[in-house]
Amino acid sequence: MRTWILPLLSLVACSASAQLTNEQKLADLRQLSGIYAKQYGPYEWKRDVFGFDALDLQPWLDRALLTESDIDFMDLCVEYVASFNDAHDVVSFPSTFNAQLGFSTDLYDGKALIDSLNRALLPQSRYPFAIGDELVSLDGIPVEEWLRRLAKYSIAANPRSTARNAASRITSRSQSRIPWAPRTGDSAEVVIRRASGDLETYTIPWTKTGVPIEFFGPLPSPAGRAARQRQALDDFLAYEDSLQPWQLPLAHLLNASIPQDGQAVLNSGALRPIFALPQGFQIRLGNNAATEAFTSGSWTSDGLRIGFIRIPTMSPGIGTTAALTQFENEVLWMQANTDGLVIDVMRNPGGSVL
């Protein structure tokens, strides 16, 4: 699977109030579509199986002409790429703006439960809700509707994962992924269901950081794109040391990481799992991220010895070659000493496709 992190193709931030012309919008959308026409392998599969024809561009061009602002047009580009339903494809924008409420949510049994709190922003004396309480609504809009509205900024290829990503964006909005994030108000009215079942309403200020972008200029910024591409390739080659010389020209196509910008997902790519390991778990690997690419060990359940290996990322910090050797050694040990094996790839953001 290829990764395309797509900045808005021919736009750069402009201090003047210069909205894009219709001609510029059409040119950008055609260029975005052209990237997929030339470089997206699963195009026919998406068209024939899922009914999305990325090259049937006229309806999108018609909608582009109806957008009333640059932000509306940016949002249309997001929707176009989201229609591929591909977790590795996003449109991102060169904005540092972020708005957050000081807590994050994830879906547990279909409910948006609070799984982290920033007490520096939400002192307990004023906001006594706790981790495990349920977010019911924000600004009068139920969570279910927020999940629907935020889905296109949160595509993860299957409905459950997309909904979980969307849940994280209800309370944390980055303009790099959500074009209208700067239009977020000064505060939000939040309804929380406590563990007791009681509903409580709070007014929470949005904490805003970074520089928002409202308008875009007409000129391309190839140097900026080239610098980002070089940095991404350098980051990839920093750990992917197993490439053969003939593979090096293709290196920029071999990184399948899910972009982490603007996401509020706990424990993404972490060496240890987010859940507690079983009682009596005997750890083998997982104490030293500098030298170990996995968490592994075993425990006994109903008289059987169960092995466990967590693969936290496909871009191991110790390098691909060392990680593969380490993994092979762990599998050999598991084959000789356990009755079963659990492989954990929960919240693994991807990496090398090799």
mmCIF file with all atom_site columns, C-alpha atoms in Angstrom, residues 6-143:
data_model
loop_
_atom_site.group_PDB
_atom_site.id
_atom_site.type_symbol
_atom_site.label_atom_id
_atom_site.label_alt_id
_atom_site.label_comp_id
_atom_site.label_asym_id
_atom_site.label_entity_id
_atom_site.label_seq_id
_atom_site.pdbx_PDB_ins_code
_atom_site.Cartn_x
_atom_site.Cartn_y
_atom_site.Cartn_z
_atom_site.occupancy
_atom_site.B_iso_or_equiv
_atom_site.pdbx_formal_charge
_atom_site.auth_seq_id
_atom_site.auth_comp_id
_atom_site.auth_asym_id
_atom_site.auth_atom_id
_atom_site.pdbx_PDB_model_num
ATOM 1   C CA . LEU A 1 6   ? -1.137  15.429 -0.098  1.00 0.00 ? 6   LEU A CA 1
ATOM 2   C CA . PRO A 1 7   ? -0.756  19.112 0.672   1.00 0.00 ? 7   PRO A CA 1
ATOM 3   C CA . LEU A 1 8   ? -3.123  21.331 -1.278  1.00 0.00 ? 8   LEU A CA 1
ATOM 4   C CA . LEU A 1 9   ? -1.325  21.112 -4.537  1.00 0.00 ? 9   LEU A CA 1
ATOM 5   C CA . SER A 1 10  ? -0.656  24.604 -5.791  1.00 0.00 ? 10  SER A CA 1
ATOM 6   C CA . LEU A 1 11  ? -1.499  26.737 -2.794  1.00 0.00 ? 11  LEU A CA 1
ATOM 7   C CA . VAL A 1 12  ? 0.578   28.639 -0.273  1.00 0.00 ? 12  VAL A CA 1
ATOM 8   C CA . ALA A 1 13  ? -0.500  30.763 2.664   1.00 0.00 ? 13  ALA A CA 1
ATOM 9   C CA . CYS A 1 14  ? -1.079  34.391 1.808   1.00 0.00 ? 14  CYS A CA 1
ATOM 10  C CA . SER A 1 15  ? -1.472  37.279 4.225   1.00 0.00 ? 15  SER A CA 1
ATOM 11  C CA . ALA A 1 16  ? -3.863  39.129 1.953   1.00 0.00 ? 16  ALA A CA 1
ATOM 12  C CA . SER A 1 17  ? -7.519  38.200 1.686   1.00 0.00 ? 17  SER A CA 1
ATOM 13  C CA . ALA A 1 18  ? -7.044  36.511 -1.677  1.00 0.00 ? 18  ALA A CA 1
ATOM 14  C CA . GLN A 1 19  ? -9.608  33.846 -2.385  1.00 0.00 ? 19  GLN A CA 1
ATOM 15  C CA . LEU A 1 20  ? -8.824  31.403 -5.144  1.00 0.00 ? 20  LEU A CA 1
ATOM 16  C CA . THR A 1 21  ? -10.395 32.056 -8.505  1.00 0.00 ? 21  THR A CA 1
ATOM 17  C CA . ASN A 1 22  ? -12.620 29.430 -10.059 1.00 0.00 ? 22  ASN A CA 1
ATOM 18  C CA . GLU A 1 23  ? -9.888  28.652 -12.588 1.00 0.00 ? 23  GLU A CA 1
ATOM 19  C CA . GLN A 1 24  ? -7.402  28.008 -9.783  1.00 0.00 ? 24  GLN A CA 1
ATOM 20  C CA . LYS A 1 25  ? -9.809  25.705 -7.982  1.00 0.00 ? 25  LYS A CA 1
ATOM 21  C CA . LEU A 1 26  ? -10.412 23.655 -11.119 1.00 0.00 ? 26  LEU A CA 1
ATOM 22  C CA . ALA A 1 27  ? -6.688  23.440 -11.825 1.00 0.00 ? 27  ALA A CA 1
ATOM 23  C CA . ASP A 1 28  ? -5.922  22.214 -8.316  1.00 0.00 ? 28  ASP A CA 1
ATOM 24  C CA . LEU A 1 29  ? -8.664  19.604 -8.368  1.00 0.00 ? 29  LEU A CA 1
ATOM 25  C CA . ARG A 1 30  ? -7.534  18.326 -11.771 1.00 0.00 ? 30  ARG A CA 1
ATOM 26  C CA . GLN A 1 31  ? -3.954  18.091 -10.542 1.00 0.00 ? 31  GLN A CA 1
ATOM 27  C CA . LEU A 1 32  ? -5.066  16.177 -7.455  1.00 0.00 ? 32  LEU A CA 1
ATOM 28  C CA . SER A 1 33  ? -7.034  13.767 -9.628  1.00 0.00 ? 33  SER A CA 1
ATOM 29  C CA . GLY A 1 34  ? -4.055  13.450 -11.968 1.00 0.00 ? 34  GLY A CA 1
ATOM 30  C CA . ILE A 1 35  ? -1.869  12.123 -9.164  1.00 0.00 ? 35  ILE A CA 1
ATOM 31  C CA . TYR A 1 36  ? -4.314  9.259  -8.680  1.00 0.00 ? 36  TYR A CA 1
ATOM 32  C CA . ALA A 1 37  ? -4.658  8.670  -12.416 1.00 0.00 ? 37  ALA A CA 1
ATOM 33  C CA . LYS A 1 38  ? -0.910  8.096  -12.724 1.00 0.00 ? 38  LYS A CA 1
ATOM 34  C CA . GLN A 1 39  ? 0.103   6.617  -9.374  1.00 0.00 ? 39  GLN A CA 1
ATOM 35  C CA . TYR A 1 40  ? -2.804  4.900  -7.598  1.00 0.00 ? 40  TYR A CA 1
ATOM 36  C CA . GLY A 1 41  ? -2.692  1.165  -8.266  1.00 0.00 ? 41  GLY A CA 1
ATOM 37  C CA . PRO A 1 42  ? -6.082  0.134  -6.760  1.00 0.00 ? 42  PRO A CA 1
ATOM 38  C CA . TYR A 1 43  ? -8.042  2.635  -8.928  1.00 0.00 ? 43  TYR A CA 1
ATOM 39  C CA . GLU A 1 44  ? -9.967  0.001  -10.909 1.00 0.00 ? 44  GLU A CA 1
ATOM 40  C CA . TRP A 1 45  ? -10.642 -2.057 -7.789  1.00 0.00 ? 45  TRP A CA 1
ATOM 41  C CA . LYS A 1 46  ? -12.091 0.980  -6.009  1.00 0.00 ? 46  LYS A CA 1
ATOM 42  C CA . ARG A 1 47  ? -14.169 1.788  -9.089  1.00 0.00 ? 47  ARG A CA 1
ATOM 43  C CA . ASP A 1 48  ? -15.518 -1.713 -9.743  1.00 0.00 ? 48  ASP A CA 1
ATOM 44  C CA . VAL A 1 49  ? -15.982 -2.984 -6.183  1.00 0.00 ? 49  VAL A CA 1
ATOM 45  C CA . PHE A 1 50  ? -16.782 0.167  -4.220  1.00 0.00 ? 50  PHE A CA 1
ATOM 46  C CA . GLY A 1 51  ? -18.329 2.306  -6.946  1.00 0.00 ? 51  GLY A CA 1
ATOM 47  C CA . PHE A 1 52  ? -16.001 5.289  -6.634  1.00 0.00 ? 52  PHE A CA 1
ATOM 48  C CA . ASP A 1 53  ? -14.586 6.418  -9.980  1.00 0.00 ? 53  ASP A CA 1
ATOM 49  C CA . ALA A 1 54  ? -11.860 8.912  -9.128  1.00 0.00 ? 54  ALA A CA 1
ATOM 50  C CA . LEU A 1 55  ? -11.510 9.910  -12.778 1.00 0.00 ? 55  LEU A CA 1
ATOM 51  C CA . ASP A 1 56  ? -15.172 10.849 -13.165 1.00 0.00 ? 56  ASP A CA 1
ATOM 52  C CA . LEU A 1 57  ? -14.237 14.358 -12.152 1.00 0.00 ? 57  LEU A CA 1
ATOM 53  C CA . GLN A 1 58  ? -17.047 16.477 -13.559 1.00 0.00 ? 58  GLN A CA 1
ATOM 54  C CA . PRO A 1 59  ? -19.330 16.270 -10.488 1.00 0.00 ? 59  PRO A CA 1
ATOM 55  C CA . TRP A 1 60  ? -16.410 17.372 -8.321  1.00 0.00 ? 60  TRP A CA 1
ATOM 56  C CA . LEU A 1 61  ? -15.539 20.226 -10.678 1.00 0.00 ? 61  LEU A CA 1
ATOM 57  C CA . ASP A 1 62  ? -19.161 21.373 -10.563 1.00 0.00 ? 62  ASP A CA 1
ATOM 58  C CA . ARG A 1 63  ? -19.083 21.344 -6.766  1.00 0.00 ? 63  ARG A CA 1
ATOM 59  C CA . ALA A 1 64  ? -15.769 23.218 -6.728  1.00 0.00 ? 64  ALA A CA 1
ATOM 60  C CA . LEU A 1 65  ? -17.395 26.086 -8.623  1.00 0.00 ? 65  LEU A CA 1
ATOM 61  C CA . LEU A 1 66  ? -20.080 26.272 -5.931  1.00 0.00 ? 66  LEU A CA 1
ATOM 62  C CA . THR A 1 67  ? -17.651 26.610 -3.001  1.00 0.00 ? 67  THR A CA 1
ATOM 63  C CA . GLU A 1 68  ? -17.834 30.057 -1.436  1.00 0.00 ? 68  GLU A CA 1
ATOM 64  C CA . SER A 1 69  ? -14.418 30.191 0.241   1.00 0.00 ? 69  SER A CA 1
ATOM 65  C CA . ASP A 1 70  ? -10.975 28.660 0.108   1.00 0.00 ? 70  ASP A CA 1
ATOM 66  C CA . ILE A 1 71  ? -11.772 26.666 3.236   1.00 0.00 ? 71  ILE A CA 1
ATOM 67  C CA . ASP A 1 72  ? -14.867 25.222 1.567   1.00 0.00 ? 72  ASP A CA 1
ATOM 68  C CA . PHE A 1 73  ? -12.728 24.218 -1.402  1.00 0.00 ? 73  PHE A CA 1
ATOM 69  C CA . MET A 1 74  ? -10.108 22.651 0.872   1.00 0.00 ? 74  MET A CA 1
ATOM 70  C CA . ASP A 1 75  ? -12.898 20.660 2.482   1.00 0.00 ? 75  ASP A CA 1
ATOM 71  C CA . LEU A 1 76  ? -14.029 19.428 -0.931  1.00 0.00 ? 76  LEU A CA 1
ATOM 72  C CA . CYS A 1 77  ? -10.498 18.167 -1.642  1.00 0.00 ? 77  CYS A CA 1
ATOM 73  C CA . VAL A 1 78  ? -10.593 16.270 1.654   1.00 0.00 ? 78  VAL A CA 1
ATOM 74  C CA . GLU A 1 79  ? -13.906 14.687 0.681   1.00 0.00 ? 79  GLU A CA 1
ATOM 75  C CA . TYR A 1 80  ? -12.559 13.661 -2.736  1.00 0.00 ? 80  TYR A CA 1
ATOM 76  C CA . VAL A 1 81  ? -9.590  11.789 -1.251  1.00 0.00 ? 81  VAL A CA 1
ATOM 77  C CA . ALA A 1 82  ? -11.731 10.367 1.567   1.00 0.00 ? 82  ALA A CA 1
ATOM 78  C CA . SER A 1 83  ? -13.946 8.775  -1.086  1.00 0.00 ? 83  SER A CA 1
ATOM 79  C CA . PHE A 1 84  ? -11.143 6.287  -1.809  1.00 0.00 ? 84  PHE A CA 1
ATOM 80  C CA . ASN A 1 85  ? -11.733 4.910  1.710   1.00 0.00 ? 85  ASN A CA 1
ATOM 81  C CA . ASP A 1 86  ? -7.986  4.308  2.000   1.00 0.00 ? 86  ASP A CA 1
ATOM 82  C CA . ALA A 1 87  ? -6.363  4.779  5.412   1.00 0.00 ? 87  ALA A CA 1
ATOM 83  C CA . HIS A 1 88  ? -3.039  5.672  3.799   1.00 0.00 ? 88  HIS A CA 1
ATOM 84  C CA . ASP A 1 89  ? -4.366  8.578  1.732   1.00 0.00 ? 89  ASP A CA 1
ATOM 85  C CA . VAL A 1 90  ? -5.079  12.011 3.147   1.00 0.00 ? 90  VAL A CA 1
ATOM 86  C CA . VAL A 1 91  ? -5.038  15.639 2.146   1.00 0.00 ? 91  VAL A CA 1
ATOM 87  C CA . SER A 1 92  ? -3.044  17.721 4.609   1.00 0.00 ? 92  SER A CA 1
ATOM 88  C CA . PHE A 1 93  ? -2.547  21.474 4.737   1.00 0.00 ? 93  PHE A CA 1
ATOM 89  C CA . PRO A 1 94  ? 0.400   23.659 5.848   1.00 0.00 ? 94  PRO A CA 1
ATOM 90  C CA . SER A 1 95  ? -1.318  24.995 8.964   1.00 0.00 ? 95  SER A CA 1
ATOM 91  C CA . THR A 1 96  ? -0.133  24.834 12.575  1.00 0.00 ? 96  THR A CA 1
ATOM 92  C CA . PHE A 1 97  ? -3.527  25.705 14.045  1.00 0.00 ? 97  PHE A CA 1
ATOM 93  C CA . ASN A 1 98  ? -5.011  23.334 16.608  1.00 0.00 ? 98  ASN A CA 1
ATOM 94  C CA . ALA A 1 99  ? -7.989  23.577 18.965  1.00 0.00 ? 99  ALA A CA 1
ATOM 95  C CA . GLN A 1 100 ? -8.474  21.188 21.877  1.00 0.00 ? 100 GLN A CA 1
ATOM 96  C CA . LEU A 1 101 ? -10.760 20.833 24.876  1.00 0.00 ? 101 LEU A CA 1
ATOM 97  C CA . GLY A 1 102 ? -8.250  19.135 27.153  1.00 0.00 ? 102 GLY A CA 1
ATOM 98  C CA . PHE A 1 103 ? -9.647  15.612 26.988  1.00 0.00 ? 103 PHE A CA 1
ATOM 99  C CA . SER A 1 104 ? -9.800  12.849 24.402  1.00 0.00 ? 104 SER A CA 1
ATOM 100 C CA . THR A 1 105 ? -12.332 10.132 23.665  1.00 0.00 ? 105 THR A CA 1
ATOM 101 C CA . ASP A 1 106 ? -12.328 6.706  22.061  1.00 0.00 ? 106 ASP A CA 1
ATOM 102 C CA . LEU A 1 107 ? -15.146 4.278  21.316  1.00 0.00 ? 107 LEU A CA 1
ATOM 103 C CA . TYR A 1 108 ? -15.748 1.448  23.760  1.00 0.00 ? 108 TYR A CA 1
ATOM 104 C CA . ASP A 1 109 ? -18.799 -0.729 23.082  1.00 0.00 ? 109 ASP A CA 1
ATOM 105 C CA . GLY A 1 110 ? -20.067 2.033  20.819  1.00 0.00 ? 110 GLY A CA 1
ATOM 106 C CA . LYS A 1 111 ? -19.790 4.790  23.432  1.00 0.00 ? 111 LYS A CA 1
ATOM 107 C CA . ALA A 1 112 ? -17.390 7.736  23.319  1.00 0.00 ? 112 ALA A CA 1
ATOM 108 C CA . LEU A 1 113 ? -15.614 7.350  26.643  1.00 0.00 ? 113 LEU A CA 1
ATOM 109 C CA . ILE A 1 114 ? -13.031 9.768  27.979  1.00 0.00 ? 114 ILE A CA 1
ATOM 110 C CA . ASP A 1 115 ? -9.622  8.079  27.888  1.00 0.00 ? 115 ASP A CA 1
ATOM 111 C CA . SER A 1 116 ? -7.313  10.980 28.755  1.00 0.00 ? 116 SER A CA 1
ATOM 112 C CA . LEU A 1 117 ? -7.592  14.266 30.661  1.00 0.00 ? 117 LEU A CA 1
ATOM 113 C CA . ASN A 1 118 ? -5.292  17.278 30.849  1.00 0.00 ? 118 ASN A CA 1
ATOM 114 C CA . ARG A 1 119 ? -5.789  18.537 34.383  1.00 0.00 ? 119 ARG A CA 1
ATOM 115 C CA . ALA A 1 120 ? -3.705  21.629 33.641  1.00 0.00 ? 120 ALA A CA 1
ATOM 116 C CA . LEU A 1 121 ? -6.521  22.698 31.309  1.00 0.00 ? 121 LEU A CA 1
ATOM 117 C CA . LEU A 1 122 ? -9.382  21.019 33.180  1.00 0.00 ? 122 LEU A CA 1
ATOM 118 C CA . PRO A 1 123 ? -8.822  21.328 36.945  1.00 0.00 ? 123 PRO A CA 1
ATOM 119 C CA . GLN A 1 124 ? -10.840 18.780 38.867  1.00 0.00 ? 124 GLN A CA 1
ATOM 120 C CA . SER A 1 125 ? -12.362 21.447 41.082  1.00 0.00 ? 125 SER A CA 1
ATOM 121 C CA . ARG A 1 126 ? -14.233 22.861 38.060  1.00 0.00 ? 126 ARG A CA 1
ATOM 122 C CA . TYR A 1 127 ? -14.461 19.786 35.847  1.00 0.00 ? 127 TYR A CA 1
ATOM 123 C CA . PRO A 1 128 ? -14.883 16.741 38.099  1.00 0.00 ? 128 PRO A CA 1
ATOM 124 C CA . PHE A 1 129 ? -15.640 14.250 35.313  1.00 0.00 ? 129 PHE A CA 1
ATOM 125 C CA . ALA A 1 130 ? -13.112 11.437 35.004  1.00 0.00 ? 130 ALA A CA 1
ATOM 126 C CA . ILE A 1 131 ? -11.562 8.926  32.642  1.00 0.00 ? 131 ILE A CA 1
ATOM 127 C CA . GLY A 1 132 ? -14.231 6.368  31.767  1.00 0.00 ? 132 GLY A CA 1
ATOM 128 C CA . ASP A 1 133 ? -17.111 8.867  31.764  1.00 0.00 ? 133 ASP A CA 1
ATOM 129 C CA . GLU A 1 134 ? -19.078 9.172  28.514  1.00 0.00 ? 134 GLU A CA 1
ATOM 130 C CA . LEU A 1 135 ? -19.212 12.134 26.154  1.00 0.00 ? 135 LEU A CA 1
ATOM 131 C CA . VAL A 1 136 ? -22.881 12.412 25.144  1.00 0.00 ? 136 VAL A CA 1
ATOM 132 C CA . SER A 1 137 ? -22.991 15.601 23.090  1.00 0.00 ? 137 SER A CA 1
ATOM 133 C CA . LEU A 1 138 ? -21.031 18.720 22.200  1.00 0.00 ? 138 LEU A CA 1
ATOM 134 C CA . ASP A 1 139 ? -22.734 22.028 21.411  1.00 0.00 ? 139 ASP A CA 1
ATOM 135 C CA . GLY A 1 140 ? -26.082 20.263 21.354  1.00 0.00 ? 140 GLY A CA 1
ATOM 136 C CA . ILE A 1 141 ? -24.993 17.787 18.684  1.00 0.00 ? 141 ILE A CA 1
ATOM 137 C CA . PRO A 1 142 ? -25.005 14.099 19.715  1.00 0.00 ? 142 PRO A CA 1
ATOM 138 C CA . VAL A 1 143 ? -21.782 12.143 19.466  1.00 0.00 ? 143 VAL A CA 1
#
